[in-house]
Structures are given as C-alpha cells and as structure tokens.
Short mmCIF file of N, CA and C in Angstrom, two decimals:
data_model
loop_
_atom_site.label_atom_id
_atom_site.label_comp_id
_atom_site.label_asym_id
_atom_site.label_seq_id
_atom_site.Cartn_x
_atom_site.Cartn_y
_atom_site.Cartn_z
N MET A 1 7.89 -7.04 -45.94
CA MET A 1 6.46 -7.03 -45.03
C MET A 1 5.89 -5.67 -45.22
N SER A 2 4.68 -5.45 -45.74
CA SER A 2 4.25 -4.05 -46.00
C SER A 2 3.38 -3.78 -44.75
N LYS A 3 3.58 -2.43 -44.34
CA LYS A 3 2.61 -2.00 -43.36
C LYS A 3 2.10 -0.56 -43.47
N GLN A 4 1.32 -0.21 -42.81
CA GLN A 4 0.32 1.23 -42.99
C GLN A 4 0.74 1.94 -41.99
N ALA A 5 0.69 3.48 -41.90
CA ALA A 5 1.03 4.41 -40.86
C ALA A 5 -0.19 4.81 -40.32
N TRP A 6 -0.40 4.54 -39.18
CA TRP A 6 -1.56 4.86 -38.69
C TRP A 6 -1.21 6.19 -37.73
N LYS A 7 -2.75 6.87 -37.34
CA LYS A 7 -2.40 8.22 -36.25
C LYS A 7 -1.97 7.39 -34.73
N PRO A 8 -0.99 8.45 -34.30
CA PRO A 8 -1.08 7.67 -32.66
C PRO A 8 -2.25 7.10 -32.30
N GLY A 9 -1.68 5.70 -31.44
CA GLY A 9 -2.91 5.55 -30.67
C GLY A 9 -2.16 4.46 -29.33
N ALA A 10 -2.76 4.10 -28.40
CA ALA A 10 -2.34 3.26 -27.30
C ALA A 10 -2.72 1.58 -27.93
N LEU A 11 -1.90 1.40 -28.68
CA LEU A 11 -1.66 -0.15 -29.25
C LEU A 11 -0.36 -1.20 -28.82
N LEU A 12 -0.01 -0.39 -27.36
CA LEU A 12 1.27 -1.55 -26.67
C LEU A 12 0.47 -2.44 -26.37
N ALA A 13 0.96 -3.48 -26.67
CA ALA A 13 0.04 -5.13 -26.19
C ALA A 13 1.06 -6.08 -25.99
N PRO A 14 0.43 -7.10 -25.40
CA PRO A 14 -0.41 -7.35 -24.55
C PRO A 14 -0.27 -6.44 -23.09
N ILE A 15 -1.31 -6.18 -22.47
CA ILE A 15 -1.05 -5.70 -21.33
C ILE A 15 -1.87 -6.32 -20.06
N PRO A 16 -1.60 -6.08 -18.77
CA PRO A 16 -2.39 -6.53 -17.57
C PRO A 16 -3.88 -6.14 -17.57
N PRO A 17 -4.83 -6.65 -17.16
CA PRO A 17 -5.82 -6.21 -17.04
C PRO A 17 -5.91 -6.53 -15.53
N ALA A 18 -5.35 -5.47 -14.93
CA ALA A 18 -5.07 -5.49 -13.29
C ALA A 18 -6.41 -5.39 -12.51
N LEU A 19 -6.61 -5.90 -11.43
CA LEU A 19 -7.67 -5.72 -10.51
C LEU A 19 -7.30 -4.80 -9.50
N VAL A 20 -7.48 -3.47 -9.48
CA VAL A 20 -7.14 -2.58 -8.59
C VAL A 20 -7.81 -1.97 -7.49
N SER A 21 -7.82 -2.47 -6.21
CA SER A 21 -8.45 -2.47 -4.86
C SER A 21 -8.19 -1.00 -3.92
N CYS A 22 -9.00 -0.34 -3.56
CA CYS A 22 -8.99 0.55 -3.16
C CYS A 22 -10.03 1.01 -1.82
N GLY A 23 -10.11 1.75 -1.20
CA GLY A 23 -10.76 2.29 0.01
C GLY A 23 -10.13 1.48 1.23
N THR A 24 -11.40 1.06 2.05
CA THR A 24 -11.26 0.75 3.16
C THR A 24 -12.02 -0.75 3.51
N MET A 25 -11.58 -1.49 4.48
CA MET A 25 -12.37 -2.58 4.47
C MET A 25 -13.82 -2.85 4.63
N ASP A 26 -14.25 -1.60 5.18
CA ASP A 26 -15.80 -1.58 5.43
C ASP A 26 -16.21 -0.88 3.89
N HIS A 27 -15.31 0.04 3.18
CA HIS A 27 -16.37 0.93 1.98
C HIS A 27 -15.06 0.62 1.28
N ALA A 28 -14.99 -0.72 0.56
CA ALA A 28 -14.16 -1.07 -0.79
C ALA A 28 -14.64 -0.86 -2.11
N ASN A 29 -13.57 -0.64 -2.98
CA ASN A 29 -13.94 -0.73 -4.34
C ASN A 29 -12.84 -1.56 -5.28
N ILE A 30 -13.46 -1.80 -6.19
CA ILE A 30 -12.25 -2.50 -7.31
C ILE A 30 -12.46 -1.74 -8.51
N ILE A 31 -11.42 -1.46 -9.38
CA ILE A 31 -11.64 -0.91 -10.62
C ILE A 31 -10.42 -1.75 -11.39
N THR A 32 -11.07 -1.94 -12.73
CA THR A 32 -9.69 -2.87 -13.44
C THR A 32 -9.00 -1.61 -14.33
N VAL A 33 -7.72 -1.90 -14.58
CA VAL A 33 -6.88 -1.22 -15.14
C VAL A 33 -6.01 -1.62 -15.85
N ALA A 34 -5.91 -1.07 -17.17
CA ALA A 34 -4.79 -1.94 -17.98
C ALA A 34 -3.52 -0.94 -18.15
N TRP A 35 -3.81 0.26 -17.73
CA TRP A 35 -2.68 1.09 -17.66
C TRP A 35 -1.78 1.22 -16.50
N THR A 36 -1.11 0.24 -16.59
CA THR A 36 -0.04 -0.01 -15.47
C THR A 36 1.02 -0.65 -16.09
N GLY A 37 2.22 -0.63 -14.75
CA GLY A 37 3.30 -1.19 -15.24
C GLY A 37 4.38 -0.94 -14.16
N ILE A 38 5.45 -1.37 -14.53
CA ILE A 38 6.60 -1.07 -13.47
C ILE A 38 7.76 0.02 -14.20
N VAL A 39 7.95 0.94 -13.42
CA VAL A 39 8.60 2.09 -13.54
C VAL A 39 10.30 2.25 -13.13
N ASN A 40 10.53 1.28 -12.08
CA ASN A 40 11.87 1.47 -11.43
C ASN A 40 12.00 0.33 -10.55
N THR A 41 13.28 0.44 -10.39
CA THR A 41 13.74 -1.29 -9.49
C THR A 41 13.96 -0.82 -8.06
N ILE A 42 14.67 -0.11 -7.97
CA ILE A 42 15.08 0.16 -6.60
C ILE A 42 14.91 1.91 -6.40
N PRO A 43 14.01 2.41 -5.48
CA PRO A 43 12.82 1.53 -4.87
C PRO A 43 11.71 0.87 -6.05
N PRO A 44 11.30 -0.05 -5.54
CA PRO A 44 10.25 -0.71 -6.69
C PRO A 44 9.00 0.29 -6.75
N MET A 45 8.86 0.72 -7.97
CA MET A 45 7.85 1.83 -8.08
C MET A 45 7.08 1.34 -9.26
N THR A 46 5.49 1.51 -9.46
CA THR A 46 4.71 1.30 -10.41
C THR A 46 3.87 2.70 -10.76
N TYR A 47 2.71 2.37 -11.55
CA TYR A 47 1.56 3.20 -11.50
C TYR A 47 0.61 2.65 -12.26
N ILE A 48 -0.63 3.64 -11.62
CA ILE A 48 -1.59 3.18 -12.55
C ILE A 48 -2.08 4.54 -13.04
N SER A 49 -2.95 4.29 -14.35
CA SER A 49 -3.50 5.63 -14.91
C SER A 49 -4.79 5.46 -14.97
N LEU A 50 -5.83 6.96 -14.43
CA LEU A 50 -7.06 6.81 -14.25
C LEU A 50 -7.66 8.04 -14.91
N ARG A 51 -8.94 7.71 -15.47
CA ARG A 51 -9.75 9.19 -15.91
C ARG A 51 -10.17 9.81 -14.41
N PRO A 52 -10.01 11.24 -14.46
CA PRO A 52 -10.63 11.86 -13.23
C PRO A 52 -11.86 11.53 -13.00
N GLU A 53 -12.81 11.42 -14.18
CA GLU A 53 -14.23 10.78 -13.61
C GLU A 53 -14.35 9.66 -13.02
N ARG A 54 -13.73 8.85 -13.10
CA ARG A 54 -14.04 7.68 -12.49
C ARG A 54 -13.92 7.33 -10.96
N TYR A 55 -14.95 6.75 -10.55
CA TYR A 55 -15.37 6.64 -9.05
C TYR A 55 -13.96 6.35 -8.07
N SER A 56 -13.23 5.51 -8.74
CA SER A 56 -11.93 5.10 -7.94
C SER A 56 -10.96 6.17 -7.72
N TYR A 57 -10.97 7.14 -8.71
CA TYR A 57 -10.08 8.29 -8.61
C TYR A 57 -9.89 8.93 -7.30
N GLY A 58 -11.56 9.45 -7.08
CA GLY A 58 -10.89 10.44 -6.11
C GLY A 58 -10.92 9.52 -4.68
N ILE A 59 -10.93 8.16 -4.52
CA ILE A 59 -10.71 7.52 -3.47
C ILE A 59 -9.34 7.21 -3.30
N ILE A 60 -8.63 6.78 -4.43
CA ILE A 60 -7.30 7.00 -4.37
C ILE A 60 -6.73 8.22 -4.15
N ARG A 61 -6.84 9.05 -4.71
CA ARG A 61 -6.44 10.47 -4.90
C ARG A 61 -6.37 11.00 -2.98
N GLU A 62 -7.53 10.57 -2.52
CA GLU A 62 -7.37 11.04 -1.05
C GLU A 62 -6.81 10.31 0.00
N GLN A 63 -7.04 8.61 -0.49
CA GLN A 63 -6.43 7.65 0.71
C GLN A 63 -4.89 7.86 0.54
N GLY A 64 -4.22 8.03 -1.03
CA GLY A 64 -3.15 7.82 -1.25
C GLY A 64 -2.34 6.35 -1.25
N GLU A 65 -3.11 5.41 -1.53
CA GLU A 65 -2.96 4.17 -1.46
C GLU A 65 -3.69 3.35 -2.34
N PHE A 66 -3.47 1.90 -2.87
CA PHE A 66 -4.11 1.19 -3.37
C PHE A 66 -3.32 -0.40 -3.61
N VAL A 67 -4.28 -1.37 -4.00
CA VAL A 67 -3.25 -2.84 -4.19
C VAL A 67 -3.55 -2.90 -5.72
N ILE A 68 -2.87 -3.61 -6.35
CA ILE A 68 -2.94 -4.07 -7.62
C ILE A 68 -2.90 -5.78 -7.27
N ASN A 69 -3.98 -6.34 -7.88
CA ASN A 69 -4.08 -7.66 -7.65
C ASN A 69 -4.12 -8.01 -8.93
N LEU A 70 -3.00 -9.19 -9.14
CA LEU A 70 -2.87 -9.89 -10.55
C LEU A 70 -4.04 -10.83 -10.82
N THR A 71 -4.47 -10.72 -12.10
CA THR A 71 -5.70 -11.39 -12.85
C THR A 71 -5.33 -12.79 -13.50
N THR A 72 -5.88 -13.71 -12.96
CA THR A 72 -5.63 -15.19 -13.57
C THR A 72 -6.96 -15.33 -14.20
N ARG A 73 -6.72 -16.41 -15.05
CA ARG A 73 -8.07 -17.08 -15.84
C ARG A 73 -8.95 -17.25 -15.15
N ARG A 74 -9.33 -17.45 -13.96
CA ARG A 74 -10.36 -17.36 -13.14
C ARG A 74 -11.30 -16.02 -12.81
N LEU A 75 -10.26 -15.37 -12.65
CA LEU A 75 -10.62 -14.14 -12.38
C LEU A 75 -11.16 -13.02 -13.49
N VAL A 76 -10.98 -13.45 -14.93
CA VAL A 76 -11.10 -12.42 -15.96
C VAL A 76 -12.63 -12.08 -16.05
N ARG A 77 -13.38 -12.88 -15.28
CA ARG A 77 -14.81 -12.25 -15.53
C ARG A 77 -15.08 -10.96 -14.73
N ALA A 78 -14.43 -11.32 -13.70
CA ALA A 78 -14.59 -10.06 -12.27
C ALA A 78 -13.94 -8.99 -13.10
N ALA A 79 -12.81 -9.28 -13.54
CA ALA A 79 -11.87 -8.19 -14.10
C ALA A 79 -12.94 -7.33 -15.32
N ASP A 80 -13.45 -8.06 -15.99
CA ASP A 80 -14.55 -7.51 -16.91
C ASP A 80 -15.22 -6.49 -16.24
N PHE A 81 -16.27 -7.22 -15.43
CA PHE A 81 -17.13 -6.51 -14.69
C PHE A 81 -17.02 -5.31 -13.90
N CYS A 82 -15.53 -5.54 -13.05
CA CYS A 82 -15.18 -4.36 -12.36
C CYS A 82 -14.76 -2.96 -13.30
N GLY A 83 -14.40 -3.38 -14.48
CA GLY A 83 -14.00 -2.24 -15.42
C GLY A 83 -15.52 -1.70 -16.43
N ALA A 84 -16.48 -2.48 -16.09
CA ALA A 84 -17.70 -1.85 -17.12
C ALA A 84 -18.59 -1.44 -15.98
N ARG A 85 -18.52 -1.55 -14.55
CA ARG A 85 -19.40 -1.05 -13.75
C ARG A 85 -18.79 0.12 -12.64
N THR A 86 -19.63 0.86 -12.57
CA THR A 86 -19.02 1.84 -11.02
C THR A 86 -19.15 1.43 -10.28
N GLY A 87 -18.45 1.51 -9.12
CA GLY A 87 -18.45 1.28 -7.48
C GLY A 87 -19.34 2.23 -6.86
N ALA A 88 -19.75 3.31 -7.51
CA ALA A 88 -20.33 4.33 -6.78
C ALA A 88 -21.92 3.70 -6.63
N ARG A 89 -22.16 2.63 -7.62
CA ARG A 89 -23.42 2.21 -7.19
C ARG A 89 -23.80 0.84 -7.11
N LEU A 90 -22.70 0.04 -6.57
CA LEU A 90 -22.55 -1.20 -6.37
C LEU A 90 -21.56 -1.64 -5.45
N ASP A 91 -21.34 -2.65 -4.57
CA ASP A 91 -20.41 -3.42 -4.27
C ASP A 91 -19.63 -4.34 -5.10
N LYS A 92 -18.56 -4.28 -5.45
CA LYS A 92 -18.30 -5.23 -6.60
C LYS A 92 -17.32 -6.42 -6.07
N PHE A 93 -17.23 -6.35 -4.64
CA PHE A 93 -16.63 -7.43 -3.97
C PHE A 93 -17.88 -8.48 -3.80
N ALA A 94 -19.02 -7.84 -3.19
CA ALA A 94 -20.05 -8.30 -2.98
C ALA A 94 -20.69 -9.38 -4.36
N GLU A 95 -20.65 -8.24 -5.52
CA GLU A 95 -21.36 -9.05 -6.80
C GLU A 95 -20.82 -9.72 -7.38
N MET A 96 -19.27 -9.88 -7.27
CA MET A 96 -18.66 -10.96 -7.91
C MET A 96 -17.74 -11.64 -7.26
N HIS A 97 -18.18 -11.64 -5.40
CA HIS A 97 -18.18 -12.83 -4.74
C HIS A 97 -16.80 -13.20 -4.46
N LEU A 98 -16.29 -11.96 -4.60
CA LEU A 98 -14.78 -11.76 -3.96
C LEU A 98 -14.47 -11.63 -2.49
N THR A 99 -13.30 -11.90 -2.13
CA THR A 99 -12.93 -12.00 -0.61
C THR A 99 -12.11 -10.44 -0.45
N LYS A 100 -12.18 -9.62 0.65
CA LYS A 100 -11.77 -8.60 0.97
C LYS A 100 -10.48 -9.25 2.07
N GLU A 101 -9.34 -9.04 1.79
CA GLU A 101 -8.25 -9.90 2.32
C GLU A 101 -7.49 -8.65 2.77
N PRO A 102 -7.13 -8.21 4.03
CA PRO A 102 -6.48 -7.29 4.69
C PRO A 102 -5.10 -7.56 4.43
N VAL A 103 -4.36 -6.69 4.22
CA VAL A 103 -2.80 -6.35 3.79
C VAL A 103 -2.12 -5.56 4.96
N GLY A 104 -0.82 -6.01 4.95
CA GLY A 104 -0.10 -5.70 6.17
C GLY A 104 0.36 -4.21 6.42
N LEU A 105 0.57 -3.17 5.22
CA LEU A 105 0.97 -1.83 5.19
C LEU A 105 -0.17 -0.70 4.97
N LEU A 106 -1.43 -1.39 4.46
CA LEU A 106 -2.34 0.00 4.05
C LEU A 106 -3.54 -0.44 4.53
N SER A 107 -4.62 0.36 4.42
CA SER A 107 -5.97 0.15 5.12
C SER A 107 -6.81 -0.13 4.07
N CYS A 108 -6.45 -0.23 2.81
CA CYS A 108 -7.42 -0.83 1.97
C CYS A 108 -7.24 -2.25 1.70
N PRO A 109 -8.26 -3.23 1.34
CA PRO A 109 -8.15 -4.68 0.93
C PRO A 109 -7.32 -5.03 -0.25
N ALA A 110 -6.88 -6.20 -0.03
CA ALA A 110 -6.30 -6.84 -1.48
C ALA A 110 -7.59 -7.79 -1.87
N ILE A 111 -7.41 -8.50 -2.77
CA ILE A 111 -8.47 -9.48 -3.45
C ILE A 111 -7.69 -10.86 -2.79
N GLY A 112 -8.67 -11.50 -2.18
CA GLY A 112 -8.10 -13.07 -1.64
C GLY A 112 -7.76 -13.74 -2.83
N GLU A 113 -8.77 -13.58 -3.52
CA GLU A 113 -9.09 -14.68 -4.81
C GLU A 113 -7.47 -14.45 -6.03
N SER A 114 -6.79 -13.47 -5.49
CA SER A 114 -5.77 -13.40 -6.46
C SER A 114 -4.68 -13.69 -6.00
N PRO A 115 -3.66 -14.22 -6.85
CA PRO A 115 -2.56 -15.25 -6.01
C PRO A 115 -1.37 -14.03 -5.90
N ILE A 116 -1.33 -12.76 -6.28
CA ILE A 116 -0.09 -11.90 -6.04
C ILE A 116 -0.72 -10.55 -5.80
N ASN A 117 -0.44 -9.84 -4.96
CA ASN A 117 -1.07 -8.39 -4.69
C ASN A 117 0.07 -7.66 -4.30
N LEU A 118 -0.01 -6.28 -4.66
CA LEU A 118 1.32 -5.41 -4.95
C LEU A 118 0.50 -4.22 -4.12
N GLU A 119 1.08 -4.09 -2.75
CA GLU A 119 0.71 -2.99 -1.75
C GLU A 119 1.45 -1.58 -2.15
N CYS A 120 0.48 -0.56 -2.64
CA CYS A 120 0.94 0.66 -3.35
C CYS A 120 0.78 1.60 -2.44
N ARG A 121 1.74 2.46 -2.18
CA ARG A 121 1.66 4.07 -1.88
C ARG A 121 2.05 5.07 -2.62
N VAL A 122 0.78 5.81 -3.01
CA VAL A 122 1.06 7.01 -4.08
C VAL A 122 2.18 8.07 -3.60
N LYS A 123 3.03 8.54 -4.41
CA LYS A 123 4.18 9.22 -4.39
C LYS A 123 4.06 10.76 -5.15
N GLN A 124 3.34 10.53 -6.32
CA GLN A 124 3.53 11.91 -7.21
C GLN A 124 1.77 11.25 -8.02
N ILE A 125 1.00 12.47 -8.26
CA ILE A 125 0.00 12.46 -9.42
C ILE A 125 0.20 13.34 -10.51
N LEU A 126 0.60 12.79 -11.64
CA LEU A 126 0.89 13.51 -13.09
C LEU A 126 -0.50 13.90 -13.57
N PRO A 127 -0.69 14.82 -13.85
CA PRO A 127 -1.92 15.10 -15.08
C PRO A 127 -1.14 14.76 -16.65
N LEU A 128 -1.78 13.93 -17.33
CA LEU A 128 -1.25 13.69 -18.65
C LEU A 128 -2.26 14.08 -19.93
N GLY A 129 -3.43 14.37 -19.55
CA GLY A 129 -4.33 14.44 -20.52
C GLY A 129 -5.78 13.72 -20.18
N SER A 130 -6.22 12.60 -20.94
CA SER A 130 -7.29 12.14 -20.61
C SER A 130 -7.42 11.31 -19.14
N HIS A 131 -5.90 10.94 -18.77
CA HIS A 131 -5.85 10.24 -17.75
C HIS A 131 -4.63 11.16 -16.86
N GLU A 132 -4.80 10.57 -15.42
CA GLU A 132 -3.82 10.93 -14.37
C GLU A 132 -3.07 9.75 -13.77
N MET A 133 -1.93 10.24 -13.84
CA MET A 133 -1.14 8.78 -13.46
C MET A 133 -0.76 8.94 -12.02
N PHE A 134 -0.89 8.01 -11.14
CA PHE A 134 -0.27 7.70 -9.85
C PHE A 134 0.81 7.15 -9.79
N LEU A 135 1.98 7.66 -10.02
CA LEU A 135 3.07 6.94 -9.42
C LEU A 135 3.46 6.61 -7.95
N SER A 136 3.85 5.73 -7.81
CA SER A 136 3.50 4.83 -6.84
C SER A 136 4.74 3.84 -6.10
N GLU A 137 4.77 3.89 -4.79
CA GLU A 137 5.80 2.70 -4.37
C GLU A 137 5.57 1.83 -4.01
N ILE A 138 5.95 0.49 -4.48
CA ILE A 138 5.35 -1.14 -4.03
C ILE A 138 6.20 -1.25 -2.59
N LEU A 139 5.28 -1.44 -1.39
CA LEU A 139 5.67 -1.30 -0.30
C LEU A 139 5.67 -2.70 0.26
N ALA A 140 5.28 -3.75 -0.52
CA ALA A 140 5.03 -5.11 0.13
C ALA A 140 4.36 -6.06 -1.09
N VAL A 141 4.90 -7.19 -1.61
CA VAL A 141 3.92 -8.31 -2.44
C VAL A 141 3.95 -9.11 -1.81
N ASN A 142 2.34 -9.62 -1.90
CA ASN A 142 1.88 -11.08 -0.94
C ASN A 142 1.62 -11.76 -2.24
N VAL A 143 2.20 -13.18 -1.87
CA VAL A 143 2.31 -14.30 -3.08
C VAL A 143 1.73 -15.62 -2.10
N GLU A 144 0.93 -16.15 -2.89
CA GLU A 144 -0.12 -17.37 -2.64
C GLU A 144 1.27 -18.23 -2.75
N GLU A 145 1.49 -19.18 -1.28
CA GLU A 145 2.30 -20.11 -1.22
C GLU A 145 2.26 -21.19 -2.36
N GLY A 146 1.17 -21.37 -2.92
CA GLY A 146 1.26 -22.46 -3.72
C GLY A 146 2.11 -22.19 -5.18
N LEU A 147 2.52 -20.86 -5.37
CA LEU A 147 3.03 -20.48 -6.57
C LEU A 147 4.73 -20.61 -6.14
N LEU A 148 4.99 -21.26 -4.65
CA LEU A 148 6.47 -21.32 -4.53
C LEU A 148 6.82 -22.53 -4.84
N ASP A 149 7.94 -22.94 -5.27
CA ASP A 149 8.63 -24.25 -5.49
C ASP A 149 9.36 -24.79 -4.12
N SER A 150 10.02 -25.93 -4.19
CA SER A 150 10.50 -26.56 -2.94
C SER A 150 11.39 -25.72 -2.30
N GLN A 151 12.31 -24.95 -2.97
CA GLN A 151 13.30 -24.15 -3.04
C GLN A 151 12.54 -22.81 -2.36
N GLY A 152 11.23 -22.48 -2.42
CA GLY A 152 10.95 -21.17 -2.11
C GLY A 152 10.99 -20.26 -3.20
N ARG A 153 11.19 -20.42 -4.59
CA ARG A 153 11.23 -19.78 -5.77
C ARG A 153 9.87 -19.48 -6.32
N LEU A 154 9.49 -18.28 -6.72
CA LEU A 154 8.35 -17.95 -7.33
C LEU A 154 7.90 -18.78 -8.69
N ARG A 155 6.87 -19.40 -8.81
CA ARG A 155 7.10 -20.31 -10.10
C ARG A 155 5.41 -19.30 -10.99
N LEU A 156 5.33 -18.29 -11.40
CA LEU A 156 4.58 -17.63 -11.79
C LEU A 156 3.61 -17.96 -12.97
N GLU A 157 4.31 -19.06 -13.60
CA GLU A 157 3.50 -19.86 -14.37
C GLU A 157 2.35 -20.71 -13.96
N ARG A 158 2.45 -21.07 -12.86
CA ARG A 158 1.24 -21.89 -12.18
C ARG A 158 0.25 -20.71 -11.78
N ALA A 159 0.06 -19.44 -11.74
CA ALA A 159 -0.94 -18.67 -11.44
C ALA A 159 -1.87 -18.40 -12.40
N GLN A 160 -1.20 -18.84 -13.90
CA GLN A 160 -2.66 -19.05 -14.95
C GLN A 160 -2.62 -17.64 -15.22
N LEU A 161 -1.84 -16.55 -15.28
CA LEU A 161 -2.41 -14.94 -15.38
C LEU A 161 -3.51 -14.61 -16.93
N ALA A 162 -3.60 -13.73 -17.00
CA ALA A 162 -4.26 -13.36 -17.78
C ALA A 162 -3.80 -12.12 -18.76
N ALA A 163 -3.72 -11.56 -19.67
CA ALA A 163 -3.42 -10.66 -21.02
C ALA A 163 -4.49 -10.10 -21.41
N PHE A 164 -4.54 -8.39 -21.73
CA PHE A 164 -5.48 -8.33 -22.61
C PHE A 164 -5.09 -7.39 -23.96
N ALA A 165 -5.62 -7.58 -24.86
CA ALA A 165 -5.17 -7.13 -26.16
C ALA A 165 -5.93 -6.46 -27.16
N HIS A 166 -6.36 -5.22 -27.24
CA HIS A 166 -7.06 -4.97 -28.33
C HIS A 166 -8.69 -5.29 -28.21
N GLY A 167 -8.87 -5.00 -26.49
CA GLY A 167 -10.51 -5.57 -26.65
C GLY A 167 -10.87 -6.72 -26.25
N ALA A 168 -9.85 -7.61 -25.98
CA ALA A 168 -10.02 -9.04 -25.77
C ALA A 168 -8.98 -9.66 -24.69
N TYR A 169 -9.54 -10.56 -24.04
CA TYR A 169 -8.77 -11.27 -22.83
C TYR A 169 -8.27 -12.65 -23.29
N TYR A 170 -6.91 -12.61 -22.86
CA TYR A 170 -6.05 -13.72 -23.41
C TYR A 170 -5.64 -14.62 -22.38
N ALA A 171 -5.29 -16.01 -22.27
CA ALA A 171 -4.54 -16.66 -21.40
C ALA A 171 -3.22 -16.92 -21.75
N LEU A 172 -2.35 -16.45 -20.68
CA LEU A 172 -0.96 -16.67 -21.02
C LEU A 172 -0.66 -18.03 -20.98
N GLY A 173 0.24 -18.63 -22.37
CA GLY A 173 0.33 -20.03 -22.25
C GLY A 173 1.82 -20.09 -22.33
N GLU A 174 2.24 -20.50 -23.61
CA GLU A 174 3.56 -21.42 -24.07
C GLU A 174 4.83 -20.50 -23.76
N LYS A 175 5.61 -21.19 -23.07
CA LYS A 175 7.07 -20.30 -22.30
C LYS A 175 8.09 -20.49 -24.06
N LEU A 176 8.46 -19.46 -24.39
CA LEU A 176 9.30 -19.39 -25.11
C LEU A 176 10.76 -19.11 -25.05
N GLY A 177 11.11 -18.87 -23.71
CA GLY A 177 12.45 -18.79 -23.59
C GLY A 177 12.54 -18.10 -22.12
N SER A 178 13.59 -17.86 -21.51
CA SER A 178 13.94 -17.15 -20.11
C SER A 178 14.94 -16.25 -20.51
N PHE A 179 14.80 -14.95 -19.74
CA PHE A 179 15.82 -13.96 -19.80
C PHE A 179 17.29 -14.47 -20.06
N GLY A 180 17.75 -13.72 -21.23
CA GLY A 180 19.17 -14.22 -21.36
C GLY A 180 19.10 -15.23 -22.30
N TYR A 181 18.22 -15.98 -22.37
CA TYR A 181 18.61 -17.53 -23.30
C TYR A 181 19.41 -17.15 -24.69
N SER A 182 19.09 -15.96 -25.24
CA SER A 182 19.72 -16.05 -26.53
C SER A 182 21.11 -15.55 -26.30
N VAL A 183 21.80 -15.19 -25.46
CA VAL A 183 23.12 -14.84 -25.21
C VAL A 183 23.89 -16.17 -24.41
N LYS A 184 22.83 -16.91 -23.72
CA LYS A 184 23.54 -17.79 -23.05
C LYS A 184 24.78 -18.73 -23.84
N LYS A 185 25.94 -19.07 -23.30
CA LYS A 185 26.70 -20.18 -24.03
C LYS A 185 26.39 -21.33 -23.43
N LYS A 186 26.16 -22.49 -24.64
CA LYS A 186 25.98 -23.55 -24.57
C LYS A 186 26.89 -24.55 -24.11
N LYS A 187 26.49 -25.36 -23.26
CA LYS A 187 27.43 -26.67 -22.83
C LYS A 187 27.95 -27.56 -23.99
N THR A 188 29.08 -27.70 -23.92
CA THR A 188 29.47 -28.46 -24.66
C THR A 188 29.64 -30.13 -23.95
N LYS A 189 29.50 -31.34 -24.82
CA LYS A 189 29.43 -32.58 -24.47
C LYS A 189 30.80 -32.62 -23.58
N ALA A 190 32.19 -32.52 -23.92
CA ALA A 190 33.27 -32.49 -23.18
C ALA A 190 33.44 -31.87 -22.13
N LYS A 191 33.14 -30.52 -21.87
CA LYS A 191 32.65 -29.84 -20.85
C LYS A 191 31.89 -30.59 -19.46
N ALA A 192 30.66 -31.17 -20.35
CA ALA A 192 29.75 -31.92 -19.45
C ALA A 192 30.25 -32.85 -18.62
N ARG A 193 31.58 -33.88 -19.69
CA ARG A 193 31.89 -34.87 -19.29
C ARG A 193 32.96 -34.65 -18.00
N GLN A 194 33.79 -33.36 -18.27
CA GLN A 194 34.39 -32.81 -17.53
C GLN A 194 34.33 -32.49 -15.92
N LYS A 195 32.92 -32.07 -15.74
CA LYS A 195 31.80 -31.92 -14.64
C LYS A 195 31.74 -33.20 -14.01
N GLU A 196 31.30 -34.11 -14.84
CA GLU A 196 30.75 -34.96 -14.10
C GLU A 196 32.22 -35.86 -13.42
N ARG A 197 33.37 -35.64 -14.07
CA ARG A 197 34.48 -36.59 -13.77
C ARG A 197 34.79 -36.09 -12.28
N ARG A 198 34.63 -34.77 -12.15
CA ARG A 198 35.27 -33.54 -10.66
C ARG A 198 34.53 -34.31 -9.68
#
C-alpha cells in the first residue's frame, strides 16, 4: 500500500464532538469540543483543550469546572451550532431548545437531552501552543436510565452516539467486536456438552 508523507497535523480520528457546558444555572454556555478524551483511570481523569480566545475559556478558567455532555445523533445540529457560534452574543441553551439540568457536585448545568454527562473539576491548566489543556478529574457520571439493561449494565449502543472526522459528523453504527475478542478462547462442542451435563 503506497502512502504519502504529510507535514504534522491533527488527523487522529474519529473524535467525539462533545458538548461542554459551563457557567452557572443563570448564566450558562455551551462550547463544542473535539479535543477531549480520557487520560487516566484511577482517579478518572479527562481533558478538554480550548483556544484562550474562546468565550468559554475564561468561564472555565475562572470557575474551574465544566460538564462534558455526550453528543447523540439527535444532538448533532446543536453540537455544530454551539461550535460555530459564540456564547458572548447569544444564549445557546435557548437557541437550541436545550434543557439546563442541575448536577450533583458542580454549579454549572448539564444538558438534559444528553444521555451521559461527566461532571469535571479542573486540576491543572497546561499551555500547549494554540490551545490550553484543562486537565480535570471526573467527579461523577450521570447516565440516562434508558441506557441500562435489566441487570443495570450500561448499553452505550442504545445512545446512538455521534463521531467527528475530518470536518464531518458520523453516526456510530456496526459493532465489530468486544474488548478481548481476538484473544478469547473458543468453546469447543465437547466442553459445552460437559457443562450441560453438570
């Protein structure tokens, strides 16, 4: 397979078009962030990277908290709008008919229409160049009950999450495998029959 060598660029894809809410219940804003991800398990840590000139940058820097709201197929238009317009001039919650939902540990609201909200507290701000990274601890995760099965397990495939790649939004679709499937031992018919006899 032939490949071209390009100059360095931000081409890791797909990435989440995450709706990040900040501010207070009275004065809230939403910014769409593609530069986000998980950086640690224990304690659970995430990050968002923002340009200092963005309106939400000052709010988050001052308050030290924000909520990452996962974007679904139904929320893609809102994600696009909130990434293209500034909250300095309009109320994005009102414009997109989104619900400000109080959360347990922060003063900023979550987006009620998002099925999963991560409550985040900033631990460190790292200047990186064009963006500054807000390295943050995930304090709580709020999950819509409709995503849980009868055993209380999360079935994230029910959420119809969206992805972003090279300037376009995509719906996540076909399941290709579960973690560890490539190394999992296959059950033989003889072993299956032995289990049935027990």
